[in-house]
PDB file of C-alpha atoms and ligand atoms in Angstrom:
ATOM      1  CA  MET A 233       0.361  -0.189   0.028  1.00 84.00           C
ATOM      2  CA  LYS A 234       2.852   2.304   0.588  1.00 90.00           C
ATOM      3  CA  GLU A 235       4.310   1.857  -2.750  1.00 92.00           C
ATOM      4  CA  LEU A 236       0.874   2.686  -4.201  1.00 95.00           C
ATOM      5  CA  LYS A 237       0.273   5.806  -1.914  1.00 95.00           C
ATOM      6  CA  ASP A 238       3.940   7.173  -2.957  1.00 96.00           C
ATOM      7  CA  LYS A 239       3.149   6.445  -6.827  1.00 97.00           C
ATOM      8  CA  ILE A 240      -0.023   8.593  -6.356  1.00 97.00           C
ATOM      9  CA  ASN A 241       1.643  11.357  -4.529  1.00 96.00           C
ATOM     10  CA  ARG A 242       4.712  11.188  -7.180  1.00 96.00           C
ATOM     11  CA  LEU A 243       1.854  11.485 -10.132  1.00 97.00           C
ATOM     12  CA  LYS A 244       0.149  14.018  -8.517  1.00 96.00           C
ATOM     13  CA  LYS A 245       3.081  16.436  -8.617  1.00 95.00           C
ATOM     14  CA  GLU A 246       4.135  15.332 -11.939  1.00 95.00           C
ATOM     15  CA  LYS A 247       0.513  15.879 -13.490  1.00 95.00           C
ATOM     16  CA  GLY A 248      -0.110  18.892 -11.700  1.00 95.00           C
ATOM     17  CA  ALA A 249      -3.430  17.482 -10.144  1.00 97.00           C
ATOM     18  CA  VAL A 250      -5.238  17.755  -6.608  1.00 98.00           C
ATOM     19  CA  ILE A 251      -6.887  14.958  -5.195  1.00 98.00           C
ATOM     20  CA  LEU A 252     -10.678  15.713  -3.240  1.00 98.00           C
ATOM     21  CA  ALA A 253     -12.393  13.029  -1.231  1.00 98.00           C
ATOM     22  CA  HIS A 254     -15.598  12.787   0.513  1.00 98.00           C
ATOM     23  CA  TYR A 255     -15.687  11.722   4.008  1.00 98.00           C
ATOM     24  CA  TYR A 256     -17.338   8.191   2.978  1.00 98.00           C
ATOM     25  CA  VAL A 257     -14.631   6.972   1.047  1.00 98.00           C
ATOM     26  CA  ASN A 258     -12.188   4.098   2.123  1.00 97.00           C
ATOM     27  CA  ASP A 259      -9.770   5.114   4.732  1.00 97.00           C
ATOM     28  CA  GLU A 260      -6.680   4.623   2.789  1.00 97.00           C
ATOM     29  CA  VAL A 261      -8.041   7.105  -0.097  1.00 98.00           C
ATOM     30  CA  GLN A 262      -8.714   9.327   2.295  1.00 98.00           C
ATOM     31  CA  ASP A 263      -4.929   9.472   3.087  1.00 97.00           C
ATOM     32  CA  VAL A 264      -3.655  10.429  -0.457  1.00 97.00           C
ATOM     33  CA  ALA A 265      -6.261  13.226  -0.516  1.00 98.00           C
ATOM     34  CA  ASP A 266      -5.366  16.932  -0.594  1.00 97.00           C
ATOM     35  CA  TYR A 267      -8.508  17.978   0.715  1.00 97.00           C
ATOM     36  CA  ILE A 268     -11.150  15.836   2.702  1.00 97.00           C
ATOM     37  CA  GLY A 269     -14.512  17.155   3.493  1.00 95.00           C
ATOM     38  CA  ASP A 270     -18.282  17.267   2.927  1.00 93.00           C
ATOM     39  CA  SER A 271     -19.953  18.285  -0.407  1.00 92.00           C
ATOM     40  CA  PHE A 272     -20.163  21.969   0.361  1.00 92.00           C
ATOM     41  CA  TYR A 273     -16.539  22.181   1.420  1.00 93.00           C
ATOM     42  CA  LEU A 274     -15.269  20.118  -1.617  1.00 95.00           C
ATOM     43  CA  SER A 275     -17.518  22.217  -4.194  1.00 93.00           C
ATOM     44  CA  GLN A 276     -15.675  25.501  -2.820  1.00 93.00           C
ATOM     45  CA  ILE A 277     -12.284  23.748  -3.308  1.00 96.00           C
ATOM     46  CA  ALA A 278     -13.098  22.753  -6.736  1.00 95.00           C
ATOM     47  CA  LYS A 279     -14.103  26.079  -7.638  1.00 94.00           C
ATOM     48  CA  LYS A 280     -11.215  27.890  -6.563  1.00 94.00           C
ATOM     49  CA  ALA A 281      -8.251  25.090  -6.811  1.00 95.00           C
ATOM     50  CA  GLU A 282      -5.149  26.210  -8.808  1.00 94.00           C
ATOM     51  CA  GLU A 283      -4.204  22.799 -10.079  1.00 96.00           C
ATOM     52  CA  ASN A 284      -5.482  22.073 -13.802  1.00 95.00           C
ATOM     53  CA  THR A 285      -6.484  18.447 -13.003  1.00 97.00           C
ATOM     54  CA  ILE A 286      -8.909  17.304 -10.198  1.00 98.00           C
ATOM     55  CA  VAL A 287      -9.058  14.045  -9.025  1.00 98.00           C
ATOM     56  CA  PHE A 288     -12.615  13.671  -7.341  1.00 98.00           C
ATOM     57  CA  CYS A 289     -12.808  10.726  -5.177  1.00 98.00           C
ATOM     58  CA  GLY A 290     -16.672  10.468  -4.678  1.00 98.00           C
ATOM     59  CA  VAL A 291     -19.632   9.812  -6.627  1.00 98.00           C
ATOM     60  CA  SER A 292     -20.412  11.214 -10.038  1.00 97.00           C
ATOM     61  CA  PHE A 293     -22.797  14.295  -9.127  1.00 97.00           C
ATOM     62  CA  MET A 294     -19.308  15.412  -7.156  1.00 97.00           C
ATOM     63  CA  GLY A 295     -17.418  15.286 -10.243  1.00 97.00           C
ATOM     64  CA  GLU A 296     -19.892  16.581 -12.613  1.00 97.00           C
ATOM     65  CA  SER A 297     -20.367  19.626 -10.010  1.00 96.00           C
ATOM     66  CA  ALA A 298     -16.737  20.346 -10.052  1.00 96.00           C
ATOM     67  CA  LYS A 299     -16.610  20.467 -13.718  1.00 97.00           C
ATOM     68  CA  ILE A 300     -19.110  22.523 -14.081  1.00 97.00           C
ATOM     69  CA  LEU A 301     -17.854  25.150 -11.251  1.00 96.00           C
ATOM     70  CA  SER A 302     -14.466  24.879 -12.855  1.00 96.00           C
ATOM     71  CA  PRO A 303     -15.029  24.242 -16.911  1.00 96.00           C
ATOM     72  CA  SER A 304     -11.439  24.983 -17.676  1.00 95.00           C
ATOM     73  CA  LYS A 305     -10.128  22.231 -15.581  1.00 97.00           C
ATOM     74  CA  THR A 306      -9.617  18.170 -16.230  1.00 97.00           C
ATOM     75  CA  VAL A 307     -11.778  16.362 -13.883  1.00 97.00           C
ATOM     76  CA  LEU A 308     -11.216  12.727 -13.406  1.00 98.00           C
ATOM     77  CA  MET A 309     -13.152  10.185 -11.612  1.00 98.00           C
ATOM     78  CA  PRO A 310     -11.545   7.121  -9.995  1.00 98.00           C
ATOM     79  CA  GLU A 311     -14.487   5.134 -10.757  1.00 98.00           C
ATOM     80  CA  ALA A 312     -17.007   6.238 -13.258  1.00 97.00           C
ATOM     81  CA  ALA A 313     -19.490   3.816 -12.443  1.00 97.00           C
ATOM     82  CA  ALA A 314     -19.452   5.290  -8.845  1.00 98.00           C
ATOM     83  CA  ASP A 315     -23.085   7.018  -8.554  1.00 98.00           C
ATOM     84  CA  CYS A 316     -25.540   8.194  -6.163  1.00 98.00           C
ATOM     85  CA  PRO A 317     -29.293   6.495  -6.492  1.00 98.00           C
ATOM     86  CA  MET A 318     -30.774   9.431  -4.642  1.00 98.00           C
ATOM     87  CA  ALA A 319     -29.349  12.039  -7.583  1.00 98.00           C
ATOM     88  CA  HIS A 320     -31.941  10.491  -9.991  1.00 98.00           C
ATOM     89  CA  MET A 321     -34.846  10.581  -7.743  1.00 98.00           C
ATOM     90  CA  ALA A 322     -36.926  13.435  -9.333  1.00 98.00           C
ATOM     91  CA  GLN A 323     -38.946  14.052 -12.421  1.00 97.00           C
ATOM     92  CA  LYS A 324     -38.471  16.840 -14.847  1.00 96.00           C
ATOM     93  CA  GLU A 325     -42.482  16.782 -15.386  1.00 96.00           C
ATOM     94  CA  LYS A 326     -43.064  17.125 -11.857  1.00 97.00           C
ATOM     95  CA  ILE A 327     -40.776  20.295 -11.551  1.00 97.00           C
ATOM     96  CA  GLN A 328     -42.907  21.756 -14.369  1.00 96.00           C
ATOM     97  CA  SER A 329     -45.754  21.072 -12.897  1.00 96.00           C
ATOM     98  CA  MET A 330     -44.991  22.391  -9.666  1.00 96.00           C
ATOM     99  CA  LYS A 331     -43.769  25.783 -11.500  1.00 95.00           C
ATOM    100  CA  GLU A 332     -47.037  26.000 -13.280  1.00 94.00           C
ATOM    101  CA  GLU A 333     -48.870  25.378 -10.072  1.00 95.00           C
ATOM    102  CA  TYR A 334     -47.164  27.961  -7.819  1.00 95.00           C
ATOM    103  CA  GLY A 335     -46.225  31.210  -9.319  1.00 87.00           C
ATOM    104  CA  ASP A 336     -43.428  32.386  -7.033  1.00 92.00           C
ATOM    105  CA  LEU A 337     -41.980  28.848  -6.774  1.00 97.00           C
ATOM    106  CA  ALA A 338     -38.344  28.324  -5.877  1.00 98.00           C
ATOM    107  CA  VAL A 339     -36.961  25.015  -6.755  1.00 98.00           C
ATOM    108  CA  VAL A 340     -34.185  24.148  -4.536  1.00 98.00           C
ATOM    109  CA  CYS A 341     -32.252  21.228  -5.547  1.00 98.00           C
ATOM    110  CA  TYR A 342     -30.018  18.918  -2.951  1.00 97.00           C
ATOM    111  CA  ILE A 343     -26.339  18.836  -4.615  1.00 97.00           C
ATOM    112  CA  ASN A 344     -26.977  14.937  -4.670  1.00 97.00           C
ATOM    113  CA  SER A 345     -28.748  15.356  -8.193  1.00 98.00           C
ATOM    114  CA  THR A 346     -27.907  14.856 -11.832  1.00 98.00           C
ATOM    115  CA  ALA A 347     -26.920  18.161 -13.565  1.00 97.00           C
ATOM    116  CA  GLU A 348     -30.412  17.719 -15.543  1.00 98.00           C
ATOM    117  CA  LEU A 349     -32.129  18.367 -12.603  1.00 98.00           C
ATOM    118  CA  LYS A 350     -30.091  21.155 -11.379  1.00 98.00           C
ATOM    119  CA  GLN A 351     -30.379  23.109 -14.515  1.00 98.00           C
ATOM    120  CA  LEU A 352     -34.155  23.228 -13.859  1.00 97.00           C
ATOM    121  CA  SER A 353     -33.270  24.745 -10.458  1.00 98.00           C
ATOM    122  CA  ASP A 354     -32.981  28.113  -8.763  1.00 98.00           C
ATOM    123  CA  VAL A 355     -30.415  27.143  -6.335  1.00 98.00           C
ATOM    124  CA  CYS A 356     -28.483  24.438  -5.113  1.00 98.00           C
ATOM    125  CA  VAL A 357     -27.808  23.337  -1.197  1.00 97.00           C
ATOM    126  CA  THR A 358     -25.993  20.791   0.712  1.00 96.00           C
ATOM    127  CA  SER A 359     -26.770  19.366   4.077  1.00 96.00           C
ATOM    128  CA  SER A 360     -24.488  22.026   5.775  1.00 95.00           C
ATOM    129  CA  ASN A 361     -26.226  25.250   4.144  1.00 96.00           C
ATOM    130  CA  ALA A 362     -29.809  23.998   3.381  1.00 97.00           C
ATOM    131  CA  VAL A 363     -31.486  25.567   6.185  1.00 97.00           C
ATOM    132  CA  LYS A 364     -29.931  28.930   5.772  1.00 97.00           C
ATOM    133  CA  ILE A 365     -30.006  29.133   2.029  1.00 98.00           C
ATOM    134  CA  VAL A 366     -34.018  28.222   2.254  1.00 98.00           C
ATOM    135  CA  ARG A 367     -34.324  30.925   5.013  1.00 97.00           C
ATOM    136  CA  ALA A 368     -32.551  33.544   2.900  1.00 96.00           C
ATOM    137  CA  LEU A 369     -34.863  33.040  -0.347  1.00 97.00           C
ATOM    138  CA  PRO A 370     -37.536  35.597  -1.009  1.00 96.00           C
ATOM    139  CA  ASN A 371     -40.038  32.962  -2.276  1.00 96.00           C
ATOM    140  CA  LYS A 372     -42.455  31.626   0.145  1.00 96.00           C
ATOM    141  CA  ASN A 373     -43.285  28.389  -1.823  1.00 97.00           C
ATOM    142  CA  ILE A 374     -40.293  25.831  -2.221  1.00 98.00           C
ATOM    143  CA  PHE A 375     -40.021  22.647  -3.895  1.00 98.00           C
ATOM    144  CA  PHE A 376     -37.367  20.805  -2.090  1.00 98.00           C
ATOM    145  CA  ILE A 377     -35.632  17.977  -4.320  1.00 98.00           C
ATOM    146  CA  PRO A 378     -34.735  14.746  -4.534  1.00 98.00           C
ATOM    147  CA  ASP A 379     -34.167  14.108  -0.787  1.00 98.00           C
ATOM    148  CA  GLY A 380     -37.351  14.316   1.045  1.00 98.00           C
ATOM    149  CA  ASN A 381     -35.911  13.367   4.650  1.00 98.00           C
ATOM    150  CA  LEU A 382     -33.472  16.613   4.409  1.00 98.00           C
ATOM    151  CA  GLY A 383     -36.575  18.510   2.859  1.00 98.00           C
ATOM    152  CA  ARG A 384     -38.832  17.664   5.451  1.00 98.00           C
ATOM    153  CA  PHE A 385     -35.698  18.649   7.992  1.00 98.00           C
ATOM    154  CA  VAL A 386     -35.343  22.040   6.319  1.00 98.00           C
ATOM    155  CA  ALA A 387     -39.166  22.521   6.578  1.00 98.00           C
ATOM    156  CA  GLN A 388     -39.166  21.808  10.137  1.00 98.00           C
ATOM    157  CA  GLN A 389     -36.306  24.473  10.741  1.00 97.00           C
ATOM    158  CA  VAL A 390     -37.833  27.292   8.520  1.00 98.00           C
ATOM    159  CA  PRO A 391     -41.648  26.972   9.395  1.00 97.00           C
ATOM    160  CA  GLU A 392     -42.423  30.005   7.799  1.00 97.00           C
ATOM    161  CA  LYS A 393     -41.786  28.928   4.251  1.00 97.00           C
ATOM    162  CA  ASN A 394     -44.021  26.431   2.452  1.00 97.00           C
ATOM    163  CA  VAL A 395     -41.777  23.609   1.766  1.00 98.00           C
ATOM    164  CA  ILE A 396     -42.955  21.056  -0.857  1.00 98.00           C
ATOM    165  CA  LEU A 397     -41.432  17.864  -0.210  1.00 98.00           C
ATOM    166  CA  ASN A 398     -40.281  15.450  -3.171  1.00 98.00           C
ATOM    167  CA  ASP A 399     -40.127  11.439  -2.453  1.00 96.00           C
ATOM    168  CA  GLY A 400     -36.442  10.607  -3.033  1.00 98.00           C
ATOM    169  CA  TYR A 401     -34.212   9.168  -0.381  1.00 98.00           C
ATOM    170  CA  CYS A 402     -30.885   7.938   0.388  1.00 98.00           C
ATOM    171  CA  PRO A 403     -30.906   4.276   0.546  1.00 97.00           C
ATOM    172  CA  VAL A 404     -28.039   3.995   2.870  1.00 97.00           C
ATOM    173  CA  HIS A 405     -29.218   6.702   5.625  1.00 98.00           C
ATOM    174  CA  ALA A 406     -32.996   5.474   5.260  1.00 97.00           C
ATOM    175  CA  LYS A 407     -32.336   1.730   6.269  1.00 96.00           C
ATOM    176  CA  MET A 408     -30.896   3.268   9.811  1.00 97.00           C
ATOM    177  CA  THR A 409     -34.179   2.609  11.798  1.00 97.00           C
ATOM    178  CA  ALA A 410     -35.523   4.104  15.113  1.00 97.00           C
ATOM    179  CA  ALA A 411     -35.600   0.450  16.428  1.00 97.00           C
ATOM    180  CA  ALA A 412     -32.092  -0.029  15.650  1.00 97.00           C
ATOM    181  CA  LEU A 413     -31.076   3.253  17.376  1.00 98.00           C
ATOM    182  CA  ARG A 414     -33.138   2.871  20.452  1.00 97.00           C
ATOM    183  CA  GLU A 415     -31.540  -0.785  20.848  1.00 97.00           C
ATOM    184  CA  ALA A 416     -27.875   0.840  20.129  1.00 97.00           C
ATOM    185  CA  ARG A 417     -28.956   3.655  22.831  1.00 97.00           C
ATOM    186  CA  GLN A 418     -29.733   0.798  25.162  1.00 97.00           C
ATOM    187  CA  GLN A 419     -26.329  -0.752  24.872  1.00 97.00           C
ATOM    188  CA  HIS A 420     -24.715   2.913  25.060  1.00 97.00           C
ATOM    189  CA  PRO A 421     -26.899   4.548  27.338  1.00 97.00           C
ATOM    190  CA  LYS A 422     -24.451   7.487  27.721  1.00 97.00           C
ATOM    191  CA  ALA A 423     -23.900   8.253  24.061  1.00 98.00           C
ATOM    192  CA  GLU A 424     -24.863  11.384  22.129  1.00 98.00           C
ATOM    193  CA  VAL A 425     -26.675  10.615  19.017  1.00 98.00           C
ATOM    194  CA  LEU A 426     -25.034  12.355  15.995  1.00 98.00           C
ATOM    195  CA  SER A 427     -27.387  11.859  12.637  1.00 98.00           C
ATOM    196  CA  HIS A 428     -27.015  13.314   9.283  1.00 98.00           C
ATOM    197  CA  PRO A 429     -30.071  15.005   7.926  1.00 98.00           C
ATOM    198  CA  GLU A 430     -30.704  12.273   5.105  1.00 98.00           C
ATOM    199  CA  CYS A 431     -32.116   9.977   8.177  1.00 98.00           C
ATOM    200  CA  ILE A 432     -35.591   9.211   8.430  1.00 98.00           C
ATOM    201  CA  GLU A 433     -37.690  11.617  10.634  1.00 98.00           C
ATOM    202  CA  GLU A 434     -37.833   8.970  13.605  1.00 98.00           C
ATOM    203  CA  VAL A 435     -34.175   8.873  13.832  1.00 98.00           C
ATOM    204  CA  LEU A 436     -33.727  12.474  13.887  1.00 98.00           C
ATOM    205  CA  GLU A 437     -36.230  12.839  16.478  1.00 98.00           C
ATOM    206  CA  LEU A 438     -34.136  10.774  18.784  1.00 97.00           C
ATOM    207  CA  SER A 439     -30.827  12.523  17.945  1.00 98.00           C
ATOM    208  CA  ASP A 440     -28.645  15.006  20.102  1.00 98.00           C
ATOM    209  CA  TYR A 441     -27.397  16.642  17.057  1.00 98.00           C
ATOM    210  CA  ILE A 442     -28.174  16.456  13.270  1.00 98.00           C
ATOM    211  CA  GLY A 443     -25.713  17.740  10.583  1.00 97.00           C
ATOM    212  CA  SER A 444     -23.701  17.230   7.588  1.00 96.00           C
ATOM    213  CA  THR A 445     -20.481  14.930   7.807  1.00 97.00           C
ATOM    214  CA  SER A 446     -18.082  18.084   8.466  1.00 96.00           C
ATOM    215  CA  GLY A 447     -20.853  19.226  11.418  1.00 97.00           C
ATOM    216  CA  ILE A 448     -21.102  15.866  13.090  1.00 98.00           C
ATOM    217  CA  ILE A 449     -17.136  15.523  12.882  1.00 98.00           C
ATOM    218  CA  ASP A 450     -16.920  19.532  14.387  1.00 98.00           C
ATOM    219  CA  TYR A 451     -19.699  18.487  16.928  1.00 98.00           C
ATOM    220  CA  ALA A 452     -17.975  15.552  18.116  1.00 98.00           C
ATOM    221  CA  GLY A 453     -14.559  17.135  18.471  1.00 98.00           C
ATOM    222  CA  LYS A 454     -16.061  19.836  20.628  1.00 98.00           C
ATOM    223  CA  SER A 455     -18.637  18.087  22.912  1.00 98.00           C
ATOM    224  CA  SER A 456     -17.567  16.972  26.237  1.00 97.00           C
ATOM    225  CA  GLY A 457     -18.965  13.608  25.678  1.00 97.00           C
ATOM    226  CA  LYS A 458     -16.848  10.224  25.795  1.00 98.00           C
ATOM    227  CA  GLU A 459     -19.292   8.342  23.656  1.00 98.00           C
ATOM    228  CA  PHE A 460     -21.359   8.727  20.316  1.00 98.00           C
ATOM    229  CA  ILE A 461     -23.739   6.779  18.197  1.00 98.00           C
ATOM    230  CA  VAL A 462     -23.369   7.488  14.502  1.00 98.00           C
ATOM    231  CA  CYS A 463     -26.085   7.800  12.010  1.00 98.00           C
ATOM    232  CA  THR A 464     -24.466   8.275   8.798  1.00 98.00           C
ATOM    233  CA  GLU A 465     -22.103   6.484   6.237  1.00 97.00           C
ATOM    234  CA  THR A 466     -19.408   4.539   8.385  1.00 96.00           C
ATOM    235  CA  GLY A 467     -16.544   6.497   6.245  1.00 97.00           C
ATOM    236  CA  VAL A 468     -16.632   9.255   8.857  1.00 97.00           C
ATOM    237  CA  PHE A 469     -15.531   7.068  11.614  1.00 98.00           C
ATOM    238  CA  TYR A 470     -11.691   7.409  10.170  1.00 98.00           C
ATOM    239  CA  GLU A 471     -11.618  10.919  10.963  1.00 98.00           C
ATOM    240  CA  LEU A 472     -13.700  10.832  14.408  1.00 98.00           C
ATOM    241  CA  VAL A 473     -11.752   8.371  15.740  1.00 98.00           C
ATOM    242  CA  LYS A 474      -8.218  10.087  14.320  1.00 97.00           C
ATOM    243  CA  ASN A 475      -9.342  13.387  15.766  1.00 97.00           C
ATOM    244  CA  ASN A 476     -10.650  12.170  19.173  1.00 98.00           C
ATOM    245  CA  PRO A 477      -8.805   9.729  21.166  1.00 96.00           C
ATOM    246  CA  GLY A 478     -10.275   8.566  24.074  1.00 93.00           C
ATOM    247  CA  LYS A 479     -13.534   9.308  22.630  1.00 98.00           C
ATOM    248  CA  SER A 480     -15.705   6.126  21.210  1.00 98.00           C
ATOM    249  CA  PHE A 481     -17.742   6.084  18.202  1.00 98.00           C
ATOM    250  CA  TYR A 482     -20.441   3.347  17.642  1.00 97.00           C
ATOM    251  CA  PRO A 483     -22.582   2.721  14.236  1.00 96.00           C
ATOM    252  CA  VAL A 484     -26.319   2.268  14.897  1.00 96.00           C
ATOM    253  CA  MET A 485     -26.457  -1.129  12.775  1.00 92.00           C
ATOM    254  CA  GLU A 486     -24.122  -3.231  11.307  1.00 88.00           C
ATOM    255  CA  HIS A 487     -23.671  -2.134   7.366  1.00 90.00           C
ATOM    256  CA  GLN A 488     -24.054   1.283   7.025  1.00 94.00           C
ATOM    257  CA  VAL A 489     -21.971   1.626   3.837  1.00 97.00           C
ATOM    258  CA  CYS A 490     -22.313   3.461   0.648  1.00 98.00           C
ATOM    259  CA  GLU A 491     -20.948   0.767  -1.826  1.00 98.00           C
ATOM    260  CA  ASP A 492     -20.690   3.259  -4.530  1.00 98.00           C
ATOM    261  CA  MET A 493     -18.342   5.694  -2.575  1.00 98.00           C
ATOM    262  CA  LYS A 494     -16.402   2.154  -1.727  1.00 98.00           C
ATOM    263  CA  LEU A 495     -15.588   1.351  -5.313  1.00 98.00           C
ATOM    264  CA  ILE A 496     -12.848   3.904  -5.442  1.00 98.00           C
ATOM    265  CA  THR A 497      -9.633   2.387  -4.616  1.00 98.00           C
ATOM    266  CA  LEU A 498      -6.183   3.345  -4.371  1.00 98.00           C
ATOM    267  CA  GLU A 499      -4.981   1.660  -7.515  1.00 98.00           C
ATOM    268  CA  LYS A 500      -7.860   3.429  -9.678  1.00 98.00           C
ATOM    269  CA  VAL A 501      -6.712   6.801  -8.246  1.00 98.00           C
ATOM    270  CA  ALA A 502      -3.424   5.879  -9.343  1.00 98.00           C
ATOM    271  CA  ASP A 503      -4.668   4.927 -12.937  1.00 97.00           C
ATOM    272  CA  VAL A 504      -6.733   7.753 -13.563  1.00 98.00           C
ATOM    273  CA  LEU A 505      -3.740  10.011 -12.949  1.00 98.00           C
ATOM    274  CA  GLU A 506      -1.370   7.851 -15.025  1.00 97.00           C
ATOM    275  CA  TYR A 507      -3.569   7.398 -17.843  1.00 97.00           C
ATOM    276  CA  GLY A 508      -5.814  10.603 -17.737  1.00 96.00           C
ATOM    277  CA  LYS A 509      -9.147   7.936 -17.727  1.00 94.00           C
ATOM    278  CA  ASN A 510     -12.768   8.225 -16.937  1.00 97.00           C
ATOM    279  CA  GLU A 511     -12.617  12.321 -17.561  1.00 98.00           C
ATOM    280  CA  VAL A 512     -15.995  13.980 -16.910  1.00 98.00           C
ATOM    281  CA  PHE A 513     -17.692  15.784 -19.721  1.00 98.00           C
ATOM    282  CA  VAL A 514     -20.827  18.112 -19.556  1.00 97.00           C
ATOM    283  CA  SER A 515     -22.323  19.763 -22.671  1.00 97.00           C
ATOM    284  CA  GLU A 516     -21.812  23.883 -22.676  1.00 97.00           C
ATOM    285  CA  GLU A 517     -25.711  24.192 -22.671  1.00 97.00           C
ATOM    286  CA  LEU A 518     -26.361  21.805 -19.599  1.00 98.00           C
ATOM    287  CA  ARG A 519     -23.352  23.288 -18.039  1.00 97.00           C
ATOM    288  CA  GLU A 520     -24.767  27.073 -18.251  1.00 97.00           C
ATOM    289  CA  GLY A 521     -27.797  25.882 -16.992  1.00 98.00           C
ATOM    290  CA  ALA A 522     -26.402  23.922 -13.748  1.00 98.00           C
ATOM    291  CA  ASN A 523     -24.062  26.385 -12.981  1.00 97.00           C
ATOM    292  CA  VAL A 524     -26.751  29.093 -12.017  1.00 98.00           C
ATOM    293  CA  PRO A 525     -27.817  27.314  -8.889  1.00 98.00           C
ATOM    294  CA  LEU A 526     -24.619  26.128  -7.995  1.00 97.00           C
ATOM    295  CA  THR A 527     -22.887  29.230  -8.184  1.00 96.00           C
ATOM    296  CA  ASN A 528     -26.156  30.702  -6.146  1.00 96.00           C
ATOM    297  CA  MET A 529     -25.469  28.106  -3.605  1.00 95.00           C
ATOM    298  CA  LEU A 530     -21.680  28.964  -3.409  1.00 93.00           C
ATOM    299  CA  LYS A 531     -23.380  32.795  -2.901  1.00 94.00           C
ATOM    300  CA  LEU A 532     -25.901  32.219  -0.357  1.00 94.00           C
ATOM    301  CA  GLY A 533     -24.047  29.466   1.669  1.00 91.00           C
ATOM    302  CA  LYS A 534     -21.117  31.348   2.482  1.00 81.00           C
TER     303      LYS A 534
HETATM  304  P1  13P B 805     -22.372  15.933   3.334  1.00 57.17           P
HETATM  305  O1  13P B 805     -20.854  15.464   3.176  1.00 57.17           O
HETATM  306  O2  13P B 805     -22.584  17.312   2.503  1.00 57.17           O
HETATM  307  O3  13P B 805     -22.830  15.790   4.764  1.00 57.17           O
HETATM  308  O4  13P B 805     -23.134  15.013   2.379  1.00 57.17           O
HETATM  309  C1  13P B 805     -23.364  13.378   2.592  1.00 57.17           C
HETATM  310  C2  13P B 805     -23.628  12.627   1.655  1.00 57.17           C
HETATM  311  O5  13P B 805     -24.523  11.957   1.151  1.00 57.17           O
HETATM  312  C3  13P B 805     -22.931  12.917   0.407  1.00 57.17           C
HETATM  313  O6  13P B 805     -23.268  11.915  -0.386  1.00 57.17           O
HETATM  314 FE1  SF4 B 806     -25.643   8.921  -2.360  1.00 57.17          FE
HETATM  315 FE2  SF4 B 806     -26.417   8.270   0.082  1.00 57.17          FE
HETATM  316 FE3  SF4 B 806     -24.306   7.468  -1.158  1.00 57.17          FE
HETATM  317 FE4  SF4 B 806     -24.637   9.799  -0.093  1.00 57.17          FE
HETATM  318  S1  SF4 B 806     -24.657   7.851   1.035  1.00 57.17           S
HETATM  319  S2  SF4 B 806     -23.674   9.190  -2.297  1.00 57.17           S
HETATM  320  S3  SF4 B 806     -26.603  10.133  -0.539  1.00 57.17           S
HETATM  321  S4  SF4 B 806     -26.337   7.116  -1.552  1.00 57.17           S
END
């Protein structure tokens, strides 16, 4: 593994590339990244990176968003097939009919979405800025796509808005049940519960803190608590354990894994760096359309 990591570091310099990784990728892939973070942080880095090549260790909407925000850069995906199922869970026809029904509608699109959905939207959000951005919008009526769980969480935080929910969901977070969480709390009665807003309502109701992957990591670092039950993908445990010797972190159930994120391996990172494989291309028309909500997010989410 050391040889492979050395090879990646050498190729990175030779090719003038920067490696971005989401917290859900394998630990050893996080090790070779120049930047690790949540979706909002990584999109900010993709926009301002000075290197000509971005290797994005994440799923396809992440690489696509990086290319849209930084069209002159080469964006490479270590695994082209790594996709987020939720990114496809909204329908163009439904968005059009909502726009016709509500005159002042703002379509708010979770960044976990295809560029085709983004181009039909007014603003993108991530789990770390969705509440802030929706609150700041002048519109009363909001159609929140594609994640119904994050949408409902935002609606509860911003009761002055009429947030219309869509029925998309993250299969990884939706699998974490309140029954499993109650059982984990019985086993660890002193633990605080840290949850991602992609979790179902019953899980969020039992949580002490709700936030993005970075939010969860920050909260655990600052908390005086010593034990935590973590309701999100297990990739975050690497950073949580590294940053917090003396604190214990427990999953809520046995397998809370995003298989798509785990498709990214060191071998694939080295391969795309060496051969320039899996470059992301977005048509200019689509790029222009999807760039508007993404740029609005960077402005409003700051
Ligand atoms: P954040 O890292 O923005 O919390 O997103 C979680 C996620 O599901 C990414 O796919
Ligand atoms: Fe998509 Fe869920 Fe995987 Fe995130 S964890 S990439 S939302 S399937």
